[in-house]
Amino acid sequence: NDSMTKGGFSQSQRAIMEHPDPRVASTITPLREMTLVNERCKPFLDIFDRSRSKLRSKLAQNGGNPKVISQEEQKEIASQKMDYRYCLAESSCPTRMETLRACWYNNRHEMMNARDRAHIMTVCREERAAVERCAGNKVQQLLRSSGATE
């Protein structure tokens, strides 16, 4: 009878997650790696969460009217959300992020002169997809090490 630990994993699942995958060269466990990422990015998440809570309160006080949220507030919370996501990507996949940053830098004029978001999303598409795959693989490794299934 495996009792559940914090996070909903059984003790045996958690024990498996605490040991490195022998197929991976790194000696860091998937759980430890994700814990480190979370620790690095928590300050960004906390800032985003506080702002989001303030905006939700403001909406609730005004009957849910979205007009009470200024464009500046919308931009600020979007920026905070991006800071958090950037931290997650940078902390999880620093080499791939370095490649993506170089692509952004090399294409900065095209991105600044783009007429719409759809065009911006095509710039550095392969590099962005590589970061997304890398981060997704990290989560997949953690879930596989826990014995979790779909």
JSON list of N, CA and C in Angstrom, two decimals, residues 47-62 65-82:
[
{"chain": "A", "resi": 47, "resn": "ILE", "atom": "N", "xyz": [5.52, 37.03, -9.13]},
{"chain": "A", "resi": 47, "resn": "ILE", "atom": "CA", "xyz": [5.19, 38.37, -9.63]},
{"chain": "A", "resi": 47, "resn": "ILE", "atom": "C", "xyz": [3.96, 38.30, -10.53]},
{"chain": "A", "resi": 48, "resn": "PHE", "atom": "N", "xyz": [3.96, 37.34, -11.45]},
{"chain": "A", "resi": 48, "resn": "PHE", "atom": "CA", "xyz": [2.82, 37.16, -12.36]},
{"chain": "A", "resi": 48, "resn": "PHE", "atom": "C", "xyz": [1.54, 36.84, -11.59]},
{"chain": "A", "resi": 49, "resn": "ASP", "atom": "N", "xyz": [1.63, 35.93, -10.63]},
{"chain": "A", "resi": 49, "resn": "ASP", "atom": "CA", "xyz": [0.45, 35.55, -9.84]},
{"chain": "A", "resi": 49, "resn": "ASP", "atom": "C", "xyz": [-0.12, 36.72, -9.05]},
{"chain": "A", "resi": 50, "resn": "ARG", "atom": "N", "xyz": [0.75, 37.55, -8.45]},
{"chain": "A", "resi": 50, "resn": "ARG", "atom": "CA", "xyz": [0.26, 38.71, -7.70]},
{"chain": "A", "resi": 50, "resn": "ARG", "atom": "C", "xyz": [-0.48, 39.68, -8.62]},
{"chain": "A", "resi": 51, "resn": "SER", "atom": "N", "xyz": [0.10, 39.94, -9.78]},
{"chain": "A", "resi": 51, "resn": "SER", "atom": "CA", "xyz": [-0.54, 40.86, -10.73]},
{"chain": "A", "resi": 51, "resn": "SER", "atom": "C", "xyz": [-1.87, 40.30, -11.24]},
{"chain": "A", "resi": 52, "resn": "ARG", "atom": "N", "xyz": [-1.87, 39.01, -11.54]},
{"chain": "A", "resi": 52, "resn": "ARG", "atom": "CA", "xyz": [-3.09, 38.38, -12.02]},
{"chain": "A", "resi": 52, "resn": "ARG", "atom": "C", "xyz": [-4.19, 38.44, -10.96]},
{"chain": "A", "resi": 53, "resn": "SER", "atom": "N", "xyz": [-3.81, 38.22, -9.71]},
{"chain": "A", "resi": 53, "resn": "SER", "atom": "CA", "xyz": [-4.80, 38.30, -8.62]},
{"chain": "A", "resi": 53, "resn": "SER", "atom": "C", "xyz": [-5.37, 39.71, -8.49]},
{"chain": "A", "resi": 54, "resn": "LYS", "atom": "N", "xyz": [-4.51, 40.72, -8.61]},
{"chain": "A", "resi": 54, "resn": "LYS", "atom": "CA", "xyz": [-4.98, 42.11, -8.54]},
{"chain": "A", "resi": 54, "resn": "LYS", "atom": "C", "xyz": [-5.95, 42.41, -9.68]},
{"chain": "A", "resi": 55, "resn": "LEU", "atom": "N", "xyz": [-5.62, 41.93, -10.88]},
{"chain": "A", "resi": 55, "resn": "LEU", "atom": "CA", "xyz": [-6.52, 42.19, -12.02]},
{"chain": "A", "resi": 55, "resn": "LEU", "atom": "C", "xyz": [-7.84, 41.46, -11.86]},
{"chain": "A", "resi": 56, "resn": "ARG", "atom": "N", "xyz": [-7.79, 40.24, -11.35]},
{"chain": "A", "resi": 56, "resn": "ARG", "atom": "CA", "xyz": [-9.04, 39.49, -11.12]},
{"chain": "A", "resi": 56, "resn": "ARG", "atom": "C", "xyz": [-9.91, 40.19, -10.08]},
{"chain": "A", "resi": 57, "resn": "SER", "atom": "N", "xyz": [-9.29, 40.71, -9.04]},
{"chain": "A", "resi": 57, "resn": "SER", "atom": "CA", "xyz": [-10.03, 41.45, -8.02]},
{"chain": "A", "resi": 57, "resn": "SER", "atom": "C", "xyz": [-10.66, 42.70, -8.61]},
{"chain": "A", "resi": 58, "resn": "LYS", "atom": "N", "xyz": [-9.89, 43.40, -9.42]},
{"chain": "A", "resi": 58, "resn": "LYS", "atom": "CA", "xyz": [-10.39, 44.62, -10.06]},
{"chain": "A", "resi": 58, "resn": "LYS", "atom": "C", "xyz": [-11.57, 44.29, -10.97]},
{"chain": "A", "resi": 59, "resn": "LEU", "atom": "N", "xyz": [-11.47, 43.19, -11.71]},
{"chain": "A", "resi": 59, "resn": "LEU", "atom": "CA", "xyz": [-12.59, 42.77, -12.57]},
{"chain": "A", "resi": 59, "resn": "LEU", "atom": "C", "xyz": [-13.82, 42.43, -11.72]},
{"chain": "A", "resi": 60, "resn": "ALA", "atom": "N", "xyz": [-13.60, 41.67, -10.65]},
{"chain": "A", "resi": 60, "resn": "ALA", "atom": "CA", "xyz": [-14.72, 41.26, -9.79]},
{"chain": "A", "resi": 60, "resn": "ALA", "atom": "C", "xyz": [-15.42, 42.47, -9.17]},
{"chain": "A", "resi": 61, "resn": "GLN", "atom": "N", "xyz": [-14.65, 43.47, -8.78]},
{"chain": "A", "resi": 61, "resn": "GLN", "atom": "CA", "xyz": [-15.21, 44.67, -8.16]},
{"chain": "A", "resi": 61, "resn": "GLN", "atom": "C", "xyz": [-16.00, 45.51, -9.16]},
{"chain": "A", "resi": 62, "resn": "ASN", "atom": "N", "xyz": [-15.74, 45.27, -10.44]},
{"chain": "A", "resi": 62, "resn": "ASN", "atom": "CA", "xyz": [-16.41, 46.05, -11.48]},
{"chain": "A", "resi": 62, "resn": "ASN", "atom": "C", "xyz": [-17.32, 45.18, -12.35]},
{"chain": "A", "resi": 65, "resn": "ASN", "atom": "N", "xyz": [-16.34, 43.71, -15.92]},
{"chain": "A", "resi": 65, "resn": "ASN", "atom": "CA", "xyz": [-16.18, 44.59, -17.08]},
{"chain": "A", "resi": 65, "resn": "ASN", "atom": "C", "xyz": [-14.70, 44.68, -17.47]},
{"chain": "A", "resi": 66, "resn": "PRO", "atom": "N", "xyz": [-14.31, 44.11, -18.63]},
{"chain": "A", "resi": 66, "resn": "PRO", "atom": "CA", "xyz": [-12.89, 44.11, -19.02]},
{"chain": "A", "resi": 66, "resn": "PRO", "atom": "C", "xyz": [-12.34, 45.51, -19.32]},
{"chain": "A", "resi": 67, "resn": "LYS", "atom": "N", "xyz": [-13.23, 46.49, -19.50]},
{"chain": "A", "resi": 67, "resn": "LYS", "atom": "CA", "xyz": [-12.77, 47.85, -19.80]},
{"chain": "A", "resi": 67, "resn": "LYS", "atom": "C", "xyz": [-12.06, 48.50, -18.63]},
{"chain": "A", "resi": 68, "resn": "VAL", "atom": "N", "xyz": [-12.19, 47.92, -17.41]},
{"chain": "A", "resi": 68, "resn": "VAL", "atom": "CA", "xyz": [-11.52, 48.52, -16.25]},
{"chain": "A", "resi": 68, "resn": "VAL", "atom": "C", "xyz": [-10.03, 48.19, -16.24]},
{"chain": "A", "resi": 69, "resn": "ILE", "atom": "N", "xyz": [-9.62, 47.26, -17.10]},
{"chain": "A", "resi": 69, "resn": "ILE", "atom": "CA", "xyz": [-8.21, 46.89, -17.19]},
{"chain": "A", "resi": 69, "resn": "ILE", "atom": "C", "xyz": [-7.59, 47.70, -18.32]},
{"chain": "A", "resi": 70, "resn": "SER", "atom": "N", "xyz": [-6.64, 48.54, -17.98]},
{"chain": "A", "resi": 70, "resn": "SER", "atom": "CA", "xyz": [-6.02, 49.40, -18.99]},
{"chain": "A", "resi": 70, "resn": "SER", "atom": "C", "xyz": [-5.10, 48.58, -19.90]},
{"chain": "A", "resi": 71, "resn": "GLN", "atom": "N", "xyz": [-4.80, 49.16, -21.05]},
{"chain": "A", "resi": 71, "resn": "GLN", "atom": "CA", "xyz": [-3.87, 48.51, -21.97]},
{"chain": "A", "resi": 71, "resn": "GLN", "atom": "C", "xyz": [-2.51, 48.35, -21.32]},
{"chain": "A", "resi": 72, "resn": "GLU", "atom": "N", "xyz": [-2.13, 49.33, -20.53]},
{"chain": "A", "resi": 72, "resn": "GLU", "atom": "CA", "xyz": [-0.84, 49.25, -19.83]},
{"chain": "A", "resi": 72, "resn": "GLU", "atom": "C", "xyz": [-0.82, 48.06, -18.87]},
{"chain": "A", "resi": 73, "resn": "GLU", "atom": "N", "xyz": [-1.92, 47.85, -18.14]},
{"chain": "A", "resi": 73, "resn": "GLU", "atom": "CA", "xyz": [-2.00, 46.70, -17.23]},
{"chain": "A", "resi": 73, "resn": "GLU", "atom": "C", "xyz": [-1.97, 45.39, -18.00]},
{"chain": "A", "resi": 74, "resn": "GLN", "atom": "N", "xyz": [-2.65, 45.34, -19.14]},
{"chain": "A", "resi": 74, "resn": "GLN", "atom": "CA", "xyz": [-2.65, 44.14, -19.98]},
{"chain": "A", "resi": 74, "resn": "GLN", "atom": "C", "xyz": [-1.25, 43.84, -20.48]},
{"chain": "A", "resi": 75, "resn": "LYS", "atom": "N", "xyz": [-0.54, 44.88, -20.93]},
{"chain": "A", "resi": 75, "resn": "LYS", "atom": "CA", "xyz": [0.83, 44.70, -21.41]},
{"chain": "A", "resi": 75, "resn": "LYS", "atom": "C", "xyz": [1.75, 44.23, -20.28]},
{"chain": "A", "resi": 76, "resn": "GLU", "atom": "N", "xyz": [1.56, 44.81, -19.11]},
{"chain": "A", "resi": 76, "resn": "GLU", "atom": "CA", "xyz": [2.40, 44.46, -17.96]},
{"chain": "A", "resi": 76, "resn": "GLU", "atom": "C", "xyz": [2.24, 42.99, -17.58]},
{"chain": "A", "resi": 77, "resn": "ILE", "atom": "N", "xyz": [1.00, 42.53, -17.51]},
{"chain": "A", "resi": 77, "resn": "ILE", "atom": "CA", "xyz": [0.79, 41.13, -17.11]},
{"chain": "A", "resi": 77, "resn": "ILE", "atom": "C", "xyz": [1.25, 40.18, -18.22]},
{"chain": "A", "resi": 78, "resn": "ALA", "atom": "N", "xyz": [1.08, 40.58, -19.47]},
{"chain": "A", "resi": 78, "resn": "ALA", "atom": "CA", "xyz": [1.58, 39.76, -20.58]},
{"chain": "A", "resi": 78, "resn": "ALA", "atom": "C", "xyz": [3.10, 39.66, -20.52]},
{"chain": "A", "resi": 79, "resn": "SER", "atom": "N", "xyz": [3.75, 40.77, -20.19]},
{"chain": "A", "resi": 79, "resn": "SER", "atom": "CA", "xyz": [5.21, 40.79, -20.06]},
{"chain": "A", "resi": 79, "resn": "SER", "atom": "C", "xyz": [5.67, 39.89, -18.91]},
{"chain": "A", "resi": 80, "resn": "GLN", "atom": "N", "xyz": [4.96, 39.94, -17.80]},
{"chain": "A", "resi": 80, "resn": "GLN", "atom": "CA", "xyz": [5.31, 39.10, -16.65]},
{"chain": "A", "resi": 80, "resn": "GLN", "atom": "C", "xyz": [5.14, 37.62, -16.98]},
{"chain": "A", "resi": 81, "resn": "LYS", "atom": "N", "xyz": [4.09, 37.31, -17.72]},
{"chain": "A", "resi": 81, "resn": "LYS", "atom": "CA", "xyz": [3.85, 35.92, -18.12]},
{"chain": "A", "resi": 81, "resn": "LYS", "atom": "C", "xyz": [4.98, 35.45, -19.05]},
{"chain": "A", "resi": 82, "resn": "MET", "atom": "N", "xyz": [5.40, 36.33, -19.96]},
{"chain": "A", "resi": 82, "resn": "MET", "atom": "CA", "xyz": [6.50, 35.99, -20.87]},
{"chain": "A", "resi": 82, "resn": "MET", "atom": "C", "xyz": [7.81, 35.84, -20.11]}
]
